[in-house]
PDB file of C-alpha atoms in Angstrom:
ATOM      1  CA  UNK A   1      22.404  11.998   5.815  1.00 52.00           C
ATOM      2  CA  UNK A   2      19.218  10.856   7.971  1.00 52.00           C
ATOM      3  CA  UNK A   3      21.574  11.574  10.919  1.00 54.00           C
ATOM      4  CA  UNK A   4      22.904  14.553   9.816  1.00 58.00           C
ATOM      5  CA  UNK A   5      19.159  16.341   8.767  1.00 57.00           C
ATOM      6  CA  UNK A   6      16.891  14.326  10.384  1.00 58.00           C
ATOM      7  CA  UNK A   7      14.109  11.283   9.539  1.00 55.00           C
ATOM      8  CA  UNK A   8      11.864  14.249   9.473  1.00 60.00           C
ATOM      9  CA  UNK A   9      13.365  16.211   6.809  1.00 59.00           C
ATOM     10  CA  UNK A  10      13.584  13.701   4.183  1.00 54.00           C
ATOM     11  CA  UNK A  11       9.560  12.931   4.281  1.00 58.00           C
ATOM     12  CA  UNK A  12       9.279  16.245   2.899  1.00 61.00           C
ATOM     13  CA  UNK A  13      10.806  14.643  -0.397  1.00 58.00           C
ATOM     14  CA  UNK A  14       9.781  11.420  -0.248  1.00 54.00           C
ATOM     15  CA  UNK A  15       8.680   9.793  -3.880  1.00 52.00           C
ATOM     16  CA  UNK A  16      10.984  12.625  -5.118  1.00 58.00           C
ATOM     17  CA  UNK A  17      15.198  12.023  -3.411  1.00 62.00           C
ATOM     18  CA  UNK A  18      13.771   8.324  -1.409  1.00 62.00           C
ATOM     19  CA  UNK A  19      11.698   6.422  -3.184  1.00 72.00           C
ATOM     20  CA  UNK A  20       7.888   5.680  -0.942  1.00 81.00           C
ATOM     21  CA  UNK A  21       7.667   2.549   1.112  1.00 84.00           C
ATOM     22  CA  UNK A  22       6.523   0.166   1.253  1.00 90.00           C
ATOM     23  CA  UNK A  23       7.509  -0.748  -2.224  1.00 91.00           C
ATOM     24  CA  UNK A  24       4.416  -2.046  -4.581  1.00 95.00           C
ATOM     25  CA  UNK A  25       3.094  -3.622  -7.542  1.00 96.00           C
ATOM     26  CA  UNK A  26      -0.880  -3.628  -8.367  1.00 97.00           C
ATOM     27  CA  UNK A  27      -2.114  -5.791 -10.637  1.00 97.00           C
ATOM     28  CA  UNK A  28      -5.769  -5.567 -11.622  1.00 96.00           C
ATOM     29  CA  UNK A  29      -8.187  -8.352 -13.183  1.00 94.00           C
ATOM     30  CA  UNK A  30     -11.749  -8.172 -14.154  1.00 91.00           C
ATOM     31  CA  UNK A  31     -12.727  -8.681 -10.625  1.00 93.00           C
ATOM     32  CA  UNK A  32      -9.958  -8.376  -8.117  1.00 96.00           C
ATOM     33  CA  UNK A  33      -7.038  -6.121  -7.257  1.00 97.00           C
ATOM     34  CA  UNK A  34      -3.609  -7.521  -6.134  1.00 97.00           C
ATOM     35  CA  UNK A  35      -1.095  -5.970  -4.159  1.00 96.00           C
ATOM     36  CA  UNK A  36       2.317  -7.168  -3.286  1.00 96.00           C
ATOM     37  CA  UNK A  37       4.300  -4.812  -0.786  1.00 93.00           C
ATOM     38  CA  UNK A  38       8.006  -5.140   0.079  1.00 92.00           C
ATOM     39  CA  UNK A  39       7.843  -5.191   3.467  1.00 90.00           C
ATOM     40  CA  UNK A  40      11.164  -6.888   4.994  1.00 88.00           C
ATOM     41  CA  UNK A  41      11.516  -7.746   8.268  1.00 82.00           C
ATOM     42  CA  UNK A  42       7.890  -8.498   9.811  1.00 83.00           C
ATOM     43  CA  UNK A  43       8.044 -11.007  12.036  1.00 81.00           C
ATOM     44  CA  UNK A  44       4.096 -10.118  13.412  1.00 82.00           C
ATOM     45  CA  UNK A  45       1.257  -9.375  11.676  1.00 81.00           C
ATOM     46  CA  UNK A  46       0.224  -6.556  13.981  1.00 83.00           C
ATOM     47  CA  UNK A  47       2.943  -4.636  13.369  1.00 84.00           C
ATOM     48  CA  UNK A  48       1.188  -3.390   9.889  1.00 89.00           C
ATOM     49  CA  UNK A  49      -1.848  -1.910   9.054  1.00 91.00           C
ATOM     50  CA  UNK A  50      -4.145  -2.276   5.898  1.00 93.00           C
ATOM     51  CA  UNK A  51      -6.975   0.489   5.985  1.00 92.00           C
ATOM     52  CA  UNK A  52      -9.762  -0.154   2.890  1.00 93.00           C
ATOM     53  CA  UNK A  53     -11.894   2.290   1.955  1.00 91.00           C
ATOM     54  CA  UNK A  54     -13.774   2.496  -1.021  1.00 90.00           C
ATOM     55  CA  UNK A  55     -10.878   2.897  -3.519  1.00 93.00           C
ATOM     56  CA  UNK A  56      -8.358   3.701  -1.860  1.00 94.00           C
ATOM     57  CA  UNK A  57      -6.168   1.083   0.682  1.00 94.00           C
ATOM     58  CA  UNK A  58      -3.654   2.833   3.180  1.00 93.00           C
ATOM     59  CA  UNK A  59      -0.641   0.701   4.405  1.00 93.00           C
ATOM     60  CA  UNK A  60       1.343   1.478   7.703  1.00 91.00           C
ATOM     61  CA  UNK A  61       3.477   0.302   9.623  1.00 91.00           C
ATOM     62  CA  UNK A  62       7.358   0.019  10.464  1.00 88.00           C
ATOM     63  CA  UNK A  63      10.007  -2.396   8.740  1.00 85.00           C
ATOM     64  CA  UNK A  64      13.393  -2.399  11.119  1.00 80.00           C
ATOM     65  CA  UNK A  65      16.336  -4.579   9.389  1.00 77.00           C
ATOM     66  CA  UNK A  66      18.338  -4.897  12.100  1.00 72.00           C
ATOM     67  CA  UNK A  67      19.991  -7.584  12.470  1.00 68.00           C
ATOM     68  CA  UNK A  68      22.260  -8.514  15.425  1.00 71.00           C
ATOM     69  CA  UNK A  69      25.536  -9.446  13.199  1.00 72.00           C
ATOM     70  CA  UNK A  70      27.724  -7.718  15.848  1.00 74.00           C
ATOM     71  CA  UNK A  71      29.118  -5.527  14.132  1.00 79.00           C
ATOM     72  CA  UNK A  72      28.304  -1.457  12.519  1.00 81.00           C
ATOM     73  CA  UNK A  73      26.479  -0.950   9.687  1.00 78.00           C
ATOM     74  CA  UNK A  74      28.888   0.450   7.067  1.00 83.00           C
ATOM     75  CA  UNK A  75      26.242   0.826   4.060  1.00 84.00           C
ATOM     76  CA  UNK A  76      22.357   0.738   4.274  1.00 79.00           C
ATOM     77  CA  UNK A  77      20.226   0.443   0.997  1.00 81.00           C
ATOM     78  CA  UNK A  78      16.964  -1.384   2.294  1.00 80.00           C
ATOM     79  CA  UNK A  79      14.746   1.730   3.295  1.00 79.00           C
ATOM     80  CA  UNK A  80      13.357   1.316   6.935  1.00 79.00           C
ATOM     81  CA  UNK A  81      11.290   3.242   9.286  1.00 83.00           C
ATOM     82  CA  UNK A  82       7.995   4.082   9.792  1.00 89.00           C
ATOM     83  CA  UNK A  83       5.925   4.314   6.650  1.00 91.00           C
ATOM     84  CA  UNK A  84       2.691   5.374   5.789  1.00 93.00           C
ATOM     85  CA  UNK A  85       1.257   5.165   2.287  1.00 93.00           C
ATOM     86  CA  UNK A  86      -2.195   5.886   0.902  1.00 95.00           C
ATOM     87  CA  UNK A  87      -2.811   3.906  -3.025  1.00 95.00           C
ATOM     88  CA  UNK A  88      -5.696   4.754  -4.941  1.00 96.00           C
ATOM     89  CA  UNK A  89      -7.651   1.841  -6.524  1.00 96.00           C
ATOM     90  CA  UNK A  90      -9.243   1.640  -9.997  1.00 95.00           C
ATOM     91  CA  UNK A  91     -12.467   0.326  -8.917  1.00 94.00           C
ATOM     92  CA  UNK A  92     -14.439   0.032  -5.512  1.00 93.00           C
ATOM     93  CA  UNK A  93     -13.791  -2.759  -3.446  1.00 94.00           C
ATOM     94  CA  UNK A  94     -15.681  -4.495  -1.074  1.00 91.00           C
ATOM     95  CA  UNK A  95     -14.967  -4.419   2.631  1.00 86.00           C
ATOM     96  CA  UNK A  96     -16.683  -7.737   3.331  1.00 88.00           C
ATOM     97  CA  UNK A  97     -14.377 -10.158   1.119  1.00 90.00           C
ATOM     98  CA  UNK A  98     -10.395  -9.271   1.431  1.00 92.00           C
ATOM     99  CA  UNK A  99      -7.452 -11.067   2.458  1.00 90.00           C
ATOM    100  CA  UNK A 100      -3.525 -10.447   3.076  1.00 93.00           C
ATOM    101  CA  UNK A 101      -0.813 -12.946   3.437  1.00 91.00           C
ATOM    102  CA  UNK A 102       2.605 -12.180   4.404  1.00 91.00           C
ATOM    103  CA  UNK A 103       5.608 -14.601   3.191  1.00 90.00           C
ATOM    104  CA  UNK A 104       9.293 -13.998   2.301  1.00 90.00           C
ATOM    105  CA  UNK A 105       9.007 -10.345   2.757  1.00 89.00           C
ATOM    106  CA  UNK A 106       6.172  -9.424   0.890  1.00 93.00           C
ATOM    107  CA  UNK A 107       2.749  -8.736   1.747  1.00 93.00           C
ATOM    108  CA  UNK A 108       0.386 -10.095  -0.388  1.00 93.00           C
ATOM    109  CA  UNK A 109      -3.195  -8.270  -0.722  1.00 94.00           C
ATOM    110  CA  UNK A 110      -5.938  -9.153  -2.356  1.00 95.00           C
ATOM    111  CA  UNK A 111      -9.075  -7.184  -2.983  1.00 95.00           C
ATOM    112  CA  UNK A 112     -12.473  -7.853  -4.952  1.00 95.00           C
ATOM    113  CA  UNK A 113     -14.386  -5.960  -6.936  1.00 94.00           C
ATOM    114  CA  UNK A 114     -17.586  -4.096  -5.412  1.00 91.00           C
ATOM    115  CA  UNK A 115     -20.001  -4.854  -7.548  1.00 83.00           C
ATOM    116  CA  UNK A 116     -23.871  -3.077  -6.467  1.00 76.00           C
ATOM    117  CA  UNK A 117     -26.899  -4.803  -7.068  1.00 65.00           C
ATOM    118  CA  UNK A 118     -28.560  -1.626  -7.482  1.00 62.00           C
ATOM    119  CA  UNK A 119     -28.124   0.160 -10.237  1.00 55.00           C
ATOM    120  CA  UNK A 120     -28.114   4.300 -10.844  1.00 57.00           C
ATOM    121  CA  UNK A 121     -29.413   3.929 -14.443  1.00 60.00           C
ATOM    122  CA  UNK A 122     -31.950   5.787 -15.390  1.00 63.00           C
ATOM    123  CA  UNK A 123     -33.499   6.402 -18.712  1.00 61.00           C
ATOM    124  CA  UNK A 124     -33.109   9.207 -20.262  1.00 66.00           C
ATOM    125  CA  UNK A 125     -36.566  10.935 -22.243  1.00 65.00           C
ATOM    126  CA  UNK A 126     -36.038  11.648 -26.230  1.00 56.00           C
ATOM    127  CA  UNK A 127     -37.469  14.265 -27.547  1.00 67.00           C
ATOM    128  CA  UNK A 128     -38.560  13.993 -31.017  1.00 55.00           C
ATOM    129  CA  UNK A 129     -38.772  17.070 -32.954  1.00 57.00           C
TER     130      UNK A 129
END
């Protein structure tokens, strides 16, 4: 069907017919923020972005499965192609203290709480009456 209407039409449904890639699981502790992303097929590190800002992380890249087996593809299931996805984090994060790993297809992301040493607080005046 990508042949038939074009890469471009099916972004205009994506998350709705194709599920978003990269595929990911978040998990969140006191302190840090994990991501995992399926991301087949990376064979350098360059070839994906991680973008942090605030509370949000952005991941792009592409992930090609191609495979020289010699032969023509006669079913495809692994989604591939350029992706570009923008998570939302439950807390701030630092931009100082992060790292990302990337092993048996997955990249591995991990995040840390930002945690100000200043504080907003302020007290408030009661009134009694």
């Amino acid at each position: 069907m990508d042949r038939f209407f074009g890469e471009e039409f099916w972004n205009e449904f994506e998350g709705i017919l194709k599920p978003p890639i990269p595929q990911v699981n978040m998990y969140q502790s006191d302190n840090e923020i994990i991501c995992i992303c399926n991301i087949p097929g990376i064979d350098d590190g360059k070839k994906i972005d991680v973008l942090i800002d605030y509370a949000s992380i952005q991941i792009r890249g592409e992930m090609n499965v191609h495979p020289d087996y010699g032969g023509h593809l006669i079913q495809e299931e692994i989604l591939q192609g350029a992706f570009d996805r923008t998570l939302e984090l439950p807390f701030p994060v630092r931009s100082d203290k992060y790292h990302a790993d990337y092993q048996n297809g997955l990249l591995i992301i991990h995040l840390y709480r930002l945690i100000t040493k200043e504080s907003n607080k302020r007290k408030v005046p009661i009134k009694i009456k």
